[in-house]
PDB file of C-alpha atoms in Angstrom:
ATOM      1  CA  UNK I 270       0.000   0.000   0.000  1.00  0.00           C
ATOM      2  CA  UNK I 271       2.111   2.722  -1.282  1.00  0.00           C
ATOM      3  CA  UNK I 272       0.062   5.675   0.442  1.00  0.00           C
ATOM      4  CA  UNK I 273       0.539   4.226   3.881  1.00  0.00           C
ATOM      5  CA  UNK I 274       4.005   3.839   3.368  1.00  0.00           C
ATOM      6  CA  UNK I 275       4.267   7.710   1.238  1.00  0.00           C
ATOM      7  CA  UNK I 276       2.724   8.800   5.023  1.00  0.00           C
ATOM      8  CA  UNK I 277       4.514   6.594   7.733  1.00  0.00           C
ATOM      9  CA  UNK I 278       7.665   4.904   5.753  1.00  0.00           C
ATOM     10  CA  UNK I 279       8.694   1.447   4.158  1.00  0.00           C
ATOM     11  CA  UNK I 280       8.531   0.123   7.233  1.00  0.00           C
ATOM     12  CA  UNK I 281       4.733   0.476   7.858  1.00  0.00           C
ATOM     13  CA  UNK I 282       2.913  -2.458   9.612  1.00  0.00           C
ATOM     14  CA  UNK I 283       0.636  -4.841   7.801  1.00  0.00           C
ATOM     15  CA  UNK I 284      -2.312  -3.610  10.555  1.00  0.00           C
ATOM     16  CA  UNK I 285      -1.260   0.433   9.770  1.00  0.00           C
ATOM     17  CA  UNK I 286      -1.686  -0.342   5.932  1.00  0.00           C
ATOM     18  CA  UNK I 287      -4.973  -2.242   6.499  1.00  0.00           C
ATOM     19  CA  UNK I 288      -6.286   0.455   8.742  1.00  0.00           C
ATOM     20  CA  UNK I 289      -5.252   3.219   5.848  1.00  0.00           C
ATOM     21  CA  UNK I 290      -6.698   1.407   3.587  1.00  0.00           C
ATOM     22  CA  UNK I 291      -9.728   1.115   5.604  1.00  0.00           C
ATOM     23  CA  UNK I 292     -10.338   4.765   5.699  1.00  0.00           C
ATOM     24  CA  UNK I 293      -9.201   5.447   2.331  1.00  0.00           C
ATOM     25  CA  UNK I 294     -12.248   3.483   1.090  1.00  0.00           C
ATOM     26  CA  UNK I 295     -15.250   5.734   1.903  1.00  0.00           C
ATOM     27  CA  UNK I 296     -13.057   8.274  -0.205  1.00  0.00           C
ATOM     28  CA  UNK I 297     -12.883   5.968  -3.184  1.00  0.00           C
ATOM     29  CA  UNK I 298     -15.994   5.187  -3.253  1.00  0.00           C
ATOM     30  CA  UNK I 299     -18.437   7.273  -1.842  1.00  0.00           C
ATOM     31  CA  UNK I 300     -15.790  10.576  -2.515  1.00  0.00           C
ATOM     32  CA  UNK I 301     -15.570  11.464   0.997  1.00  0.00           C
ATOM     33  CA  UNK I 302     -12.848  14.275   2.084  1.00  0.00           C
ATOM     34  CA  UNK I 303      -9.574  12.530   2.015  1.00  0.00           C
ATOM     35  CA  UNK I 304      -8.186  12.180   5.786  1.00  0.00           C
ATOM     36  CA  UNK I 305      -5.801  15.826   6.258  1.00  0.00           C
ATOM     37  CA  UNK I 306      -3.526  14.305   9.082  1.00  0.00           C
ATOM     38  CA  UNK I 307      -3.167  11.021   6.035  1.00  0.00           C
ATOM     39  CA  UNK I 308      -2.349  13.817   3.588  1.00  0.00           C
ATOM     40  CA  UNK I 309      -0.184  15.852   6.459  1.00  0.00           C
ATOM     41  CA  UNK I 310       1.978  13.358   7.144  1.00  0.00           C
ATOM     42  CA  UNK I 311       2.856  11.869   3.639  1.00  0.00           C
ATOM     43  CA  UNK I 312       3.764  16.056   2.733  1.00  0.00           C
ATOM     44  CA  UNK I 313       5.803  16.002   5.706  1.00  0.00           C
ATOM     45  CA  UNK I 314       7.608  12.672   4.337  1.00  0.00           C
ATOM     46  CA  UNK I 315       7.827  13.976   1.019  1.00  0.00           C
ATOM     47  CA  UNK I 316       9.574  17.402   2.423  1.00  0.00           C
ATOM     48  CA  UNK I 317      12.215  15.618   4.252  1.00  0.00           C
ATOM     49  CA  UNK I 318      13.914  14.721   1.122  1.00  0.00           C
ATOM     50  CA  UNK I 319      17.616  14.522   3.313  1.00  0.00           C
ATOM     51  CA  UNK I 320      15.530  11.708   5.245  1.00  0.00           C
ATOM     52  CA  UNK I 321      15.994   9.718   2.468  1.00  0.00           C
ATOM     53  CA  UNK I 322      19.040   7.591   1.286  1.00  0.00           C
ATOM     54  CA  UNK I 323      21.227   8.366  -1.702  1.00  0.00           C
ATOM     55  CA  UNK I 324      19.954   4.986  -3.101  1.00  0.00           C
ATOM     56  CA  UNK I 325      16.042   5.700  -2.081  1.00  0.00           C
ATOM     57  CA  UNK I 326      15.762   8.607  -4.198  1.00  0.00           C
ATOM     58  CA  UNK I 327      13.130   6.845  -6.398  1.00  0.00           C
ATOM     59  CA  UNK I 328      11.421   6.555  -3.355  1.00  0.00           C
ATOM     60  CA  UNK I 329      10.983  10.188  -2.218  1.00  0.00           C
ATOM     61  CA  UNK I 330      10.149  10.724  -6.590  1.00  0.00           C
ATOM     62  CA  UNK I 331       7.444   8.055  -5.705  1.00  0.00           C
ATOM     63  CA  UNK I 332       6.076   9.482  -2.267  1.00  0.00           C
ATOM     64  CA  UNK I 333       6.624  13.383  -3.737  1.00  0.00           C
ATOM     65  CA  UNK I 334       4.243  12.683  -6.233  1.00  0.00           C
ATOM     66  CA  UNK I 335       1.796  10.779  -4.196  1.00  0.00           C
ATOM     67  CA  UNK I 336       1.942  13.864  -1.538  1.00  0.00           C
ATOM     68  CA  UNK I 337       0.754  16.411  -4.408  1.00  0.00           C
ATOM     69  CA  UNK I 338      -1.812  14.112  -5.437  1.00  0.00           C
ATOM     70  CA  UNK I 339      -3.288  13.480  -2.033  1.00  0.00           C
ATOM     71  CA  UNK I 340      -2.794  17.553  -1.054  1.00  0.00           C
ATOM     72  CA  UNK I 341      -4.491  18.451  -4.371  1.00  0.00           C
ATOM     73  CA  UNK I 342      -7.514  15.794  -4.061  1.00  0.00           C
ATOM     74  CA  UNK I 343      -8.267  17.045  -0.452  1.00  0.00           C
ATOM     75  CA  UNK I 344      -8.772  20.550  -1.583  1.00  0.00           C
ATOM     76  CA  UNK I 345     -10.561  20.008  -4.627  1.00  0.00           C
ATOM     77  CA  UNK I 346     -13.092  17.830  -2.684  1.00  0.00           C
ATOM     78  CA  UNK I 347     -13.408  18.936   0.887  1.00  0.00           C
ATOM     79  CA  UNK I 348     -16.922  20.643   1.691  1.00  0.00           C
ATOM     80  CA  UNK I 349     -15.611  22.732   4.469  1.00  0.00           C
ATOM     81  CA  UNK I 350     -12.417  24.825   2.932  1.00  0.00           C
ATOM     82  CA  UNK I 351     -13.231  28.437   2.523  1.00  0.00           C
ATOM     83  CA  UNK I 352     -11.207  28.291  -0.567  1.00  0.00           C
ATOM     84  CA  UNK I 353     -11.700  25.093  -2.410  1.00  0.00           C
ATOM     85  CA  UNK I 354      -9.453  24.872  -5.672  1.00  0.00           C
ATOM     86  CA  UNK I 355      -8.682  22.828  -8.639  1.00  0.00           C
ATOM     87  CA  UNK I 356      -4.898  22.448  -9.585  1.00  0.00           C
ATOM     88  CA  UNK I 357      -3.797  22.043 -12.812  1.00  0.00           C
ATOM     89  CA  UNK I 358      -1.906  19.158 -13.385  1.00  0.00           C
ATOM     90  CA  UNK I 359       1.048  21.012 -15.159  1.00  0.00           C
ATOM     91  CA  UNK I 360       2.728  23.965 -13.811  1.00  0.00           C
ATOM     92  CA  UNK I 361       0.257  27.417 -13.490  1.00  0.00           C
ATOM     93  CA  UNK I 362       2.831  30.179 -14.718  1.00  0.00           C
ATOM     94  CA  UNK I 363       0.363  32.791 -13.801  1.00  0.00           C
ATOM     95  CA  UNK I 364      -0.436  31.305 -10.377  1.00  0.00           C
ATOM     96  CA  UNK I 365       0.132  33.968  -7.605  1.00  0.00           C
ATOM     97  CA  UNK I 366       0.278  31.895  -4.585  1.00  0.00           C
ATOM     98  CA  UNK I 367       3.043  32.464  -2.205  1.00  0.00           C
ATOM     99  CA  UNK I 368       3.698  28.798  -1.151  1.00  0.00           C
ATOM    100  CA  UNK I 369       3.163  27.666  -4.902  1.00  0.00           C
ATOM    101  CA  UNK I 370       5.897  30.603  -6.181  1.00  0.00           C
ATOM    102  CA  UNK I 371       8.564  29.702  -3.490  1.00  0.00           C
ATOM    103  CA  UNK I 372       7.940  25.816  -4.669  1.00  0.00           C
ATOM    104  CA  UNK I 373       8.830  26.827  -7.995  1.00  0.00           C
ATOM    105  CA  UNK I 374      11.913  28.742  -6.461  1.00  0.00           C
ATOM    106  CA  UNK I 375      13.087  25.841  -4.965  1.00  0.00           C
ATOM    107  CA  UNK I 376      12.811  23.751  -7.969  1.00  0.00           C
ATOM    108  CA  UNK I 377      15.293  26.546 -10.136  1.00  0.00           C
ATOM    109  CA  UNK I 378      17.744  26.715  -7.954  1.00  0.00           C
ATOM    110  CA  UNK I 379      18.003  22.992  -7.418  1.00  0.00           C
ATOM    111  CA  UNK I 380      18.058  22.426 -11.124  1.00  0.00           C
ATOM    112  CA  UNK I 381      21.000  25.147 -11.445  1.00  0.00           C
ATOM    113  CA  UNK I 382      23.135  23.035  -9.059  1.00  0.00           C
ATOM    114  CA  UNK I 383      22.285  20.012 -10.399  1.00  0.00           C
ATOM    115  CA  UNK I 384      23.730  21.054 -14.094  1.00  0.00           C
ATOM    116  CA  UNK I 385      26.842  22.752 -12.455  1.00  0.00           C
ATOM    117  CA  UNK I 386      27.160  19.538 -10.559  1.00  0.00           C
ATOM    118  CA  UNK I 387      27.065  17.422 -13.679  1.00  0.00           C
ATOM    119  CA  UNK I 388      29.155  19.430 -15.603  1.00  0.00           C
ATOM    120  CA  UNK I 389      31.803  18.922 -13.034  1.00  0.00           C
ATOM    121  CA  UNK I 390      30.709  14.954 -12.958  1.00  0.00           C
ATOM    122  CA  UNK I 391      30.107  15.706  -9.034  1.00  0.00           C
ATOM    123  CA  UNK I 392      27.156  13.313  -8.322  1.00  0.00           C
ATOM    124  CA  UNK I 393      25.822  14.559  -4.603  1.00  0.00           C
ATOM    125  CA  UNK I 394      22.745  16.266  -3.292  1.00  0.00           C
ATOM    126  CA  UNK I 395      21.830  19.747  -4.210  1.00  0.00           C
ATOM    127  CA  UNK I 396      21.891  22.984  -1.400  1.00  0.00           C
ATOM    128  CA  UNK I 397      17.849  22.891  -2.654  1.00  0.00           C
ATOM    129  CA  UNK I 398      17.766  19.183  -1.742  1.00  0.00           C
ATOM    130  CA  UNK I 399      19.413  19.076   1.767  1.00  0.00           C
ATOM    131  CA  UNK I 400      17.638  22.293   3.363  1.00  0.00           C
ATOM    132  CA  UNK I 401      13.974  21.730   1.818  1.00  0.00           C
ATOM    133  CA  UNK I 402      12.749  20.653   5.231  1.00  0.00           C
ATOM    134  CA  UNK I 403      14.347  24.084   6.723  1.00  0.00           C
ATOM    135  CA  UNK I 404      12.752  25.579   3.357  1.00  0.00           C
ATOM    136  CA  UNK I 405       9.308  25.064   4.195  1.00  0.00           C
ATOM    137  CA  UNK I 406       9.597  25.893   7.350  1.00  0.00           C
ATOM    138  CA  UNK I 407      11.703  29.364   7.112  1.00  0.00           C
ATOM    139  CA  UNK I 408      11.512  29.873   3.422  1.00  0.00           C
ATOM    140  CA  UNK I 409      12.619  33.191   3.269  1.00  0.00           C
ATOM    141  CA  UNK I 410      15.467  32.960   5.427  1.00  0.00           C
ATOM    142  CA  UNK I 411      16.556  29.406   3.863  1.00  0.00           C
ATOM    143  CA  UNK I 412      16.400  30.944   0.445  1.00  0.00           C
ATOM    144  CA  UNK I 413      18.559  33.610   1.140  1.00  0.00           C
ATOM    145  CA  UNK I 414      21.193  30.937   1.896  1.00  0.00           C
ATOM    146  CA  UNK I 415      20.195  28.838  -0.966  1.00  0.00           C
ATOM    147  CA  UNK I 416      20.887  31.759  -2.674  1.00  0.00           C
ATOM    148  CA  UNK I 417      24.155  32.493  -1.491  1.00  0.00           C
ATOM    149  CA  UNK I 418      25.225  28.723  -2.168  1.00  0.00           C
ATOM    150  CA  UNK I 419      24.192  28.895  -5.723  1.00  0.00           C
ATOM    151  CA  UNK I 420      27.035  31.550  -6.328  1.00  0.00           C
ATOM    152  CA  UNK I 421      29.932  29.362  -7.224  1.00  0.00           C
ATOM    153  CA  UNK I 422      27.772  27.271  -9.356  1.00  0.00           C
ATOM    154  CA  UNK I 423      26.604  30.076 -11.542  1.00  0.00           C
ATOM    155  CA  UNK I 424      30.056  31.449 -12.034  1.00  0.00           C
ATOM    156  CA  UNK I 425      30.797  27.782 -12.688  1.00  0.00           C
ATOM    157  CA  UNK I 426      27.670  27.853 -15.635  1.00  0.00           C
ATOM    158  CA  UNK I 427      28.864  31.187 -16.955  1.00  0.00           C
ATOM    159  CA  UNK I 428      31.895  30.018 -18.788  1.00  0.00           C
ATOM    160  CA  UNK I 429      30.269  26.256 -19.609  1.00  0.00           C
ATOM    161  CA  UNK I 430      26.749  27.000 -19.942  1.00  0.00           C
ATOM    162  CA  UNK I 431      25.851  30.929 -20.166  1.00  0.00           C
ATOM    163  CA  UNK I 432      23.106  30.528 -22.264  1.00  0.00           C
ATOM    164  CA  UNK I 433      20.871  27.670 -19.959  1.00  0.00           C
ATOM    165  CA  UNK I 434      22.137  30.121 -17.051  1.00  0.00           C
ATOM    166  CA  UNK I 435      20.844  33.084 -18.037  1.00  0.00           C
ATOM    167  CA  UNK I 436      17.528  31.315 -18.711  1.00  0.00           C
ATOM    168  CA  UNK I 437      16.952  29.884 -15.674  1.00  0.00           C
ATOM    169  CA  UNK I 438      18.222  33.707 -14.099  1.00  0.00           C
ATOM    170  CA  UNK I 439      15.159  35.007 -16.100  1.00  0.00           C
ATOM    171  CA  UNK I 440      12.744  32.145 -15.001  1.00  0.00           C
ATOM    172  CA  UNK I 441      13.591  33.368 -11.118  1.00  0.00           C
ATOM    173  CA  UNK I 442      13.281  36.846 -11.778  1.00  0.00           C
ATOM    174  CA  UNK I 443       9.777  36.095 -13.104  1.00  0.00           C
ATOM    175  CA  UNK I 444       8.871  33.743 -10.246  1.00  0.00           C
ATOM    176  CA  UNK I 445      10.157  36.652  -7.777  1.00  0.00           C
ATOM    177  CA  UNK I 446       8.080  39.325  -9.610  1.00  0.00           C
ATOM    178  CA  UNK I 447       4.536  37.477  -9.139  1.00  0.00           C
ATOM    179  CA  UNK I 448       4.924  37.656  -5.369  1.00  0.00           C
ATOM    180  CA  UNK I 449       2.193  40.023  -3.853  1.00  0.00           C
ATOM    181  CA  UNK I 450       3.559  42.693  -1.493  1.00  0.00           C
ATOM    182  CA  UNK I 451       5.346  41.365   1.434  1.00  0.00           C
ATOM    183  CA  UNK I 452       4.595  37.749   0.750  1.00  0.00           C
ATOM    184  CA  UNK I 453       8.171  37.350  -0.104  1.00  0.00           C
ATOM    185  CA  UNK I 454       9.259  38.265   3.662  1.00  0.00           C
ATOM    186  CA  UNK I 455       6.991  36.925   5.297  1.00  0.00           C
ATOM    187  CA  UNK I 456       8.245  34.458   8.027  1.00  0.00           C
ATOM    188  CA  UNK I 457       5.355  32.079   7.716  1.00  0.00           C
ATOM    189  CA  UNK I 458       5.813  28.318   7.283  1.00  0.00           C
ATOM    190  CA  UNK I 459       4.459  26.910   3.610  1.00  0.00           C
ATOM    191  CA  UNK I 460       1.631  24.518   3.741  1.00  0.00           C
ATOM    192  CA  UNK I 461       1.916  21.580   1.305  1.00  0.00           C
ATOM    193  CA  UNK I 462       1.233  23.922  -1.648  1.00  0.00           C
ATOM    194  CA  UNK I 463       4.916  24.773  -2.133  1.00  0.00           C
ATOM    195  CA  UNK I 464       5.474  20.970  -2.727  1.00  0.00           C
ATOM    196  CA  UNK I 465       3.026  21.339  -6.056  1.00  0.00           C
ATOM    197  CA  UNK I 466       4.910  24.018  -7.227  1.00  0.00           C
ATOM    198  CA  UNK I 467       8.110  22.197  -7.096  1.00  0.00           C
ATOM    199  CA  UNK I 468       6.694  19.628  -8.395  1.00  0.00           C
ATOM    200  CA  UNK I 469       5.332  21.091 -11.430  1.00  0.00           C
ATOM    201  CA  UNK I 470       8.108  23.015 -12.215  1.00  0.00           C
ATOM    202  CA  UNK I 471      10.278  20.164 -11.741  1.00  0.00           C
ATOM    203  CA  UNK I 472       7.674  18.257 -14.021  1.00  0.00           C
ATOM    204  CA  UNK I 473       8.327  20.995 -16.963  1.00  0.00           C
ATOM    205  CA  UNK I 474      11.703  20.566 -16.950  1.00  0.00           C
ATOM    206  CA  UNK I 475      11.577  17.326 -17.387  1.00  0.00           C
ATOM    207  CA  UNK I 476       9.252  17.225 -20.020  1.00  0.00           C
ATOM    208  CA  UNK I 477      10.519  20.359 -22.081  1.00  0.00           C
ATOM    209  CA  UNK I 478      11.867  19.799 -25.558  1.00  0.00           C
ATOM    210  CA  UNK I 479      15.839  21.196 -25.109  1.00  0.00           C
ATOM    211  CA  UNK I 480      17.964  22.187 -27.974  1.00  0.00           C
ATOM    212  CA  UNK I 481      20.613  21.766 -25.673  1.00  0.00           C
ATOM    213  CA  UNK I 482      21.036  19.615 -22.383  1.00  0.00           C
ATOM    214  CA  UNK I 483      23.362  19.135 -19.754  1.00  0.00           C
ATOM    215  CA  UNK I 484      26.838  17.644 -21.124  1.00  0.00           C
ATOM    216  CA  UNK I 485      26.392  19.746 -24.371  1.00  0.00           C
ATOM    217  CA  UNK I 486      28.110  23.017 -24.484  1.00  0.00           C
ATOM    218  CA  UNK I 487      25.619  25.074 -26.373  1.00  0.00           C
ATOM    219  CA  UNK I 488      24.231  28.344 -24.889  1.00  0.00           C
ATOM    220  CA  UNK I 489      20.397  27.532 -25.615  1.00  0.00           C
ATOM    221  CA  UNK I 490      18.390  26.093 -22.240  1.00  0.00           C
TER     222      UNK I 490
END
């Protein structure tokens, strides 16, 4: 039962799996609210990426994704949320939301490191990667030193990949120009929204057609 284990690890018992599975029923069937302390706890699993092993990555892909389906489900269905919404499966450029913008955030600067990283053939985890738990709890603060990590990697990009560089440069300026007022600053924690917004941006990368990738020496993205 992957869900129980996206919520309370591989190491789940057979009688917390049945019990999920148990209350994920009525849900299925009758489309009943899904459970918010099921879908709190697998976003708090999927956040603590450094939780996971260097060899277990597939497994924080797997319970990432199954933490933006449950978080987008629960508001889509539940009765009682003021604000009830429908998320697009792929990435809403023009969404203003302060936990979905510093999601997307996250998801540039890890994908910065991770090309400087290959270009050097360095195979570790990203600044983005390590501090995402410390992210989403103090993202402003934690950015600023995601930030200041990024700097050797970027002068690193300038002389092997300038023109992917300055792309993603222009992607962050956009993401930093859609936040509203002081939303930026603002010392609040994210809610599970921020992991969608990784996610999706993370999910456009992926998927986007590139003229050039990351061991080519082009200066396209």
């Amino acid at each position: 039962m992957t869900i129980a284990e996206a919520a309370y690890g591989k190491n789940v018992t057979d009688n917390l799996k049945k019990k999920v599975i148990e209350r994920l029923i009525p849900c299925i069937i009758d489309g009943q609210p899904l459970p918010l302390d099921l879908v709190i706890s697998c976003v708090h699993k999927a956040t603590n990426r450094i939780g996971y092993a260097s060899d277990a990555q597939w497994l924080w892909e797997r319970n990432l994704g199954i933490a933006c389906a449950l978080y987008k489900g629960y508001h889509q269905r539940h009765p009682n949320l003021t604000q009830r919404r429908g998320y697009a499966m792929a990435l809403e450029e023009n969404y203003h939301s302060r936990d979905y913008l510093f999601g997307r955030l996250l998801a540039i600067a890890e994908r910065i490191e991770d090309v400087a990283l290959s270009v050097s053939n360095e195979n570790r985890p990203t600044t983005a990667a390590r501090l995402m738990q410390r992210f989403a709890d103090r993202p402003f603060e934690t950015w600023r030193t995601i930030e200041l990590a990024l700097q050797p990697y970027m002068q690193r990009l300038r002389v092997s990949r300038a023109g992917f560089l300055t792309n993603q440069l222009k992607e962050l300026d956009n993401v930093q120009a859609m936040f509203k007022h002081d939303d930026f600053t603002r010392k609040a924690a994210l809610s599970g929204e921020f992991l969608l917004g990784y996610h999706c941006q993370r999910q456009k990368f992926k998927t986007k057609t590139e003229t050039t990738d990351e061991t080519s020496s082009g200066d396209s993205e």
